[in-house]
Coordinates of C-alpha atoms and ligand atoms in Angstrom, one line a residue:
M1 CA 194.9 -14.4 145.6
S2 CA 192.0 -14.6 148.3
D3 CA 192.7 -15.5 151.9
D4 CA 190.5 -18.7 151.6
V5 CA 193.3 -20.0 149.1
I6 CA 196.3 -21.7 150.6
L7 CA 197.9 -22.9 147.2
S8 CA 197.6 -21.7 143.8
V9 CA 198.8 -23.2 140.7
R10 CA 199.4 -21.2 137.4
G11 CA 200.2 -22.4 133.9
L12 CA 202.3 -25.1 135.7
R13 CA 203.5 -27.5 132.6
K14 CA 205.8 -30.4 132.4
S15 CA 207.7 -32.1 129.5
Y16 CA 210.2 -34.5 129.8
A17 CA 213.6 -34.8 127.6
S18 CA 211.7 -38.1 126.0
G19 CA 209.4 -35.9 124.7
T20 CA 206.4 -36.7 127.0
E21 CA 204.1 -34.1 127.7
A22 CA 203.4 -34.9 131.5
L23 CA 201.5 -32.1 132.3
K24 CA 199.5 -29.6 130.0
P25 CA 199.6 -25.7 131.6
I26 CA 197.5 -26.3 134.7
D27 CA 195.7 -23.8 137.0
L28 CA 194.3 -24.9 140.0
D29 CA 193.6 -23.1 143.5
I30 CA 193.4 -25.1 146.8
K31 CA 191.3 -23.7 149.3
R32 CA 192.4 -23.5 153.1
G33 CA 191.2 -26.5 155.2
E34 CA 189.8 -28.6 152.1
I35 CA 190.3 -32.2 151.2
F36 CA 191.0 -32.0 147.6
A37 CA 191.2 -35.5 145.7
L38 CA 193.0 -35.5 142.1
L39 CA 191.9 -38.3 140.3
G40 CA 193.2 -39.9 137.0
P41 CA 194.2 -43.3 135.3
N42 CA 197.5 -44.4 135.2
G43 CA 200.2 -42.0 133.8
A44 CA 197.6 -39.0 134.2
G45 CA 200.2 -36.7 135.7
K46 CA 199.1 -36.9 139.5
T47 CA 202.6 -37.5 140.7
T48 CA 204.4 -35.3 138.6
L49 CA 201.8 -32.6 139.6
I50 CA 202.4 -33.0 143.2
S51 CA 206.0 -33.5 143.0
I52 CA 206.6 -30.0 141.3
I53 CA 204.3 -28.6 143.9
C54 CA 206.5 -30.1 146.8
G55 CA 209.6 -29.1 144.8
I56 CA 211.1 -32.5 144.1
V57 CA 210.5 -32.1 140.2
T58 CA 211.3 -29.0 138.3
P59 CA 208.4 -27.6 136.0
S60 CA 209.1 -26.8 132.3
G61 CA 207.0 -23.4 132.9
G62 CA 204.7 -21.8 135.6
E63 CA 204.6 -21.1 139.1
V64 CA 203.5 -22.5 142.3
L65 CA 202.1 -19.8 144.9
V66 CA 201.8 -21.0 148.7
D67 CA 200.0 -18.5 150.9
G68 CA 200.4 -16.0 147.8
Q69 CA 204.2 -16.4 147.9
D70 CA 206.1 -17.7 144.9
W71 CA 207.7 -21.2 145.8
R72 CA 211.1 -20.3 143.9
T73 CA 211.5 -16.8 145.9
H74 CA 210.2 -18.0 149.1
F75 CA 211.6 -21.6 149.1
R76 CA 212.1 -22.0 153.0
H77 CA 208.7 -20.9 153.7
A78 CA 207.1 -23.0 151.1
R79 CA 209.1 -26.1 152.1
R80 CA 208.2 -25.9 155.6
E81 CA 204.3 -25.5 154.7
I82 CA 204.0 -28.7 153.0
G83 CA 204.4 -32.3 153.9
L84 CA 204.6 -35.2 151.4
V85 CA 203.5 -39.0 151.9
P86 CA 205.0 -40.3 148.7
Q87 CA 203.7 -43.5 146.8
E88 CA 206.7 -45.7 147.8
L89 CA 207.3 -47.2 151.2
T90 CA 211.1 -46.4 152.0
M91 CA 211.3 -47.9 155.3
D92 CA 214.2 -50.7 154.9
V93 CA 216.0 -49.5 157.8
F94 CA 217.0 -50.7 161.4
E95 CA 215.9 -47.6 163.1
P96 CA 213.5 -47.0 165.7
L97 CA 210.2 -45.3 164.8
L98 CA 210.4 -42.6 167.2
N99 CA 214.2 -41.6 166.2
T100 CA 213.0 -41.8 162.3
V101 CA 210.0 -39.2 162.9
S102 CA 212.0 -36.8 165.5
F103 CA 214.9 -36.5 162.8
S104 CA 212.0 -35.5 160.1
R105 CA 211.4 -32.7 162.3
E106 CA 214.9 -31.3 162.6
L107 CA 215.3 -31.8 159.1
F108 CA 213.4 -29.0 158.4
G109 CA 215.3 -26.7 160.8
Y110 CA 213.1 -27.2 163.8
P111 CA 214.3 -28.0 167.1
A112 CA 213.5 -31.6 168.6
D113 CA 210.0 -31.3 170.5
P114 CA 209.7 -34.4 172.3
K115 CA 206.2 -33.3 173.3
R116 CA 205.0 -32.8 169.9
I117 CA 206.3 -35.6 168.1
E118 CA 204.4 -38.0 171.1
E119 CA 201.3 -36.3 170.1
I120 CA 201.8 -36.7 166.4
L121 CA 202.8 -40.3 167.3
R122 CA 199.5 -40.6 169.6
S123 CA 197.1 -39.2 166.9
L124 CA 198.0 -42.0 164.4
S125 CA 198.2 -44.3 167.2
L126 CA 201.9 -45.1 166.9
W127 CA 202.8 -44.5 170.3
D128 CA 202.8 -47.8 171.8
K129 CA 205.1 -48.8 168.8
R130 CA 207.9 -45.8 169.1
K131 CA 210.7 -48.4 170.1
A132 CA 210.1 -50.4 166.9
I133 CA 212.4 -50.8 164.0
L134 CA 210.7 -49.6 160.8
K135 CA 211.9 -52.7 158.8
E136 CA 210.1 -55.3 161.1
L137 CA 206.4 -53.0 160.9
S138 CA 203.4 -54.4 158.9
G139 CA 202.8 -52.6 155.5
G140 CA 199.8 -50.6 157.5
M141 CA 201.9 -49.5 160.2
K142 CA 204.7 -48.1 158.0
R143 CA 202.1 -46.1 155.9
R144 CA 201.3 -44.6 159.1
V145 CA 204.8 -44.0 160.0
M146 CA 205.2 -42.1 156.7
I147 CA 202.5 -40.1 157.4
A148 CA 204.0 -39.2 160.9
K149 CA 207.1 -38.3 159.2
A150 CA 205.4 -36.3 156.7
L151 CA 203.7 -34.3 159.9
A152 CA 206.8 -34.0 162.1
H153 CA 207.6 -30.5 160.9
E154 CA 203.7 -29.4 161.3
P155 CA 202.9 -28.5 157.8
K156 CA 199.6 -26.6 156.9
I157 CA 199.5 -28.6 153.7
L158 CA 199.7 -32.4 153.4
F159 CA 200.0 -34.3 150.2
L160 CA 199.4 -37.8 150.0
D161 CA 200.1 -39.7 146.7
E162 CA 198.1 -42.6 146.4
P163 CA 197.7 -43.5 150.1
T164 CA 195.4 -46.5 149.7
A165 CA 197.1 -48.0 146.7
G166 CA 197.5 -51.8 147.4
V167 CA 195.7 -51.5 150.8
D168 CA 192.8 -53.7 152.0
V169 CA 189.6 -52.3 153.0
E170 CA 189.9 -52.4 156.7
L171 CA 193.2 -50.1 156.1
R172 CA 191.7 -47.9 153.6
R173 CA 189.2 -47.2 156.1
D174 CA 191.4 -46.3 158.5
M175 CA 193.2 -44.4 156.3
W176 CA 190.3 -42.2 155.2
N177 CA 189.3 -41.9 158.9
L178 CA 192.9 -40.5 159.7
V179 CA 192.7 -38.0 156.7
R180 CA 189.4 -36.7 158.3
K181 CA 190.9 -36.5 161.6
L182 CA 193.8 -34.5 160.1
R183 CA 191.8 -31.9 158.2
D184 CA 189.2 -31.7 161.3
Q185 CA 192.6 -30.5 163.1
G186 CA 193.1 -27.7 160.5
T187 CA 195.5 -29.3 157.7
T188 CA 194.6 -28.9 154.3
I189 CA 194.8 -32.2 152.5
I190 CA 195.7 -32.7 149.0
L191 CA 195.5 -36.8 147.6
T192 CA 195.8 -38.3 144.5
T193 CA 193.8 -41.4 143.7
H194 CA 192.7 -43.9 140.8
Y195 CA 189.3 -44.8 142.9
I196 CA 186.5 -42.9 142.2
E197 CA 184.9 -44.2 145.5
E198 CA 188.1 -42.7 147.8
A199 CA 187.1 -39.3 146.0
E200 CA 183.4 -39.6 146.5
E201 CA 183.8 -40.6 150.0
M202 CA 186.9 -38.2 151.2
A203 CA 187.0 -35.0 149.3
D204 CA 185.4 -31.5 149.4
R205 CA 186.5 -31.0 145.8
V206 CA 187.6 -33.5 143.0
G207 CA 190.0 -32.4 140.0
V208 CA 189.8 -35.0 137.2
I209 CA 193.4 -35.0 135.4
N210 CA 193.9 -37.0 132.1
K211 CA 196.8 -37.2 130.0
G212 CA 198.2 -34.3 131.8
E213 CA 195.3 -32.3 131.3
L214 CA 193.0 -31.2 134.3
I215 CA 189.9 -31.5 132.4
L216 CA 187.2 -31.0 135.4
V217 CA 187.3 -29.2 138.9
E218 CA 184.3 -29.5 140.9
N219 CA 182.5 -29.6 144.2
K220 CA 182.3 -33.8 144.9
D221 CA 178.6 -33.4 145.0
E222 CA 178.1 -31.5 141.8
L223 CA 180.4 -33.7 140.3
M224 CA 178.5 -37.0 141.3
K225 CA 175.3 -35.5 140.4
K226 CA 176.7 -34.2 136.9
L227 CA 178.8 -37.2 135.8
G228 CA 177.3 -40.0 137.9
R229 CA 179.9 -43.3 138.7
K230 CA 179.4 -44.9 135.4
V231 CA 180.3 -42.3 133.2
L232 CA 183.3 -40.9 135.0
H233 CA 184.4 -44.2 135.3
L234 CA 184.2 -44.9 131.5
Q235 CA 186.2 -41.5 130.8
L236 CA 189.1 -42.6 133.0
V237 CA 189.7 -46.3 132.2
Ligands
ATP301 P1 200.1 -43.7 138.5 O1 199.0 -43.3 138.8 O2 200.7 -44.6 137.4 O3 201.2 -43.0 139.5 P2 200.3 -40.6 137.4 O4 199.3 -40.0 136.9 O5 201.0 -40.1 138.9 O6 200.8 -42.2 137.1 P3 203.2 -39.7 136.4 O7 203.9 -40.7 137.3 O8 203.0 -37.7 136.8 O9 201.3 -40.2 136.4 O10 203.5 -39.6 134.9 C1 202.8 -38.8 133.9 C2 203.7 -39.0 132.4 O11 204.9 -38.6 132.8 C3 203.9 -40.8 132.2 O12 203.2 -40.7 130.7 C4 204.9 -41.0 132.7 O13 205.3 -42.0 131.8 C5 206.0 -39.8 132.4 N1 207.1 -39.5 133.2 C6 206.9 -39.4 134.4 N2 208.0 -39.2 135.2 C7 209.1 -39.5 134.1 C8 210.4 -39.3 133.8 N3 211.3 -39.1 134.7 N4 211.0 -39.4 132.7 C9 210.0 -39.5 131.6 N5 208.8 -39.3 131.6 C10 207.9 -39.5 133.0

């Protein structure tokens, strides 16, 4: 595995007991410092793929290498390198924002580091809301808090599962700017999306997944040239 590759997936597959083949064997390399968009329609297998990589779902076969090391044998290392922002907002709690984010860091075995947590909250424009109760925040703020929680242990790779699903145009733009800022600070980003314009706007490379199969991986510009908006849209719908 070259030094440029931070994450590598080999022959990764998943079949559920129901008989659904959610992932056909998938091979994929993610380059250090890139934004990689995984584009596909409902049920394509996007969440399954990132849930396996993040250690939440057990694969039926294949391997995941983080920094060249197998997830299974280097569990602690892999877990620390990865941060996940899940699709659903799970914030129905009466807990101040600052405590929640600090606790997320400690969960990974790192000592509390108020300065670092302050930096993270400031970079996400959340510092002024640090005493706010999570349950009472707006949807957009909750999404930012989810990102802060995922970044609290300073992972090198950040997964965002449909970060802009169901959000308005303004918040979508804010999210895009935020993700670019994180990438510029050195974080490798993998996001899933239904929206071709999101992949076009954000990604350095795009993987197209459909019915559990990774059918294409391309540099964003190449992909747009090759397929064009309309054709890709028709293939995915
Ligand atoms: P969406 O964009 O709607 O979130 P997705 O691309 O993330 O979709 P997945 O959630 O990964 O797709 O689902 C892939 C396939 O696996 C679907 O057919 C789904 O019904 C099936 N699936 C997912 N989780 C389970 C489960 N726990 N048990 C059985 N089948 C499942």
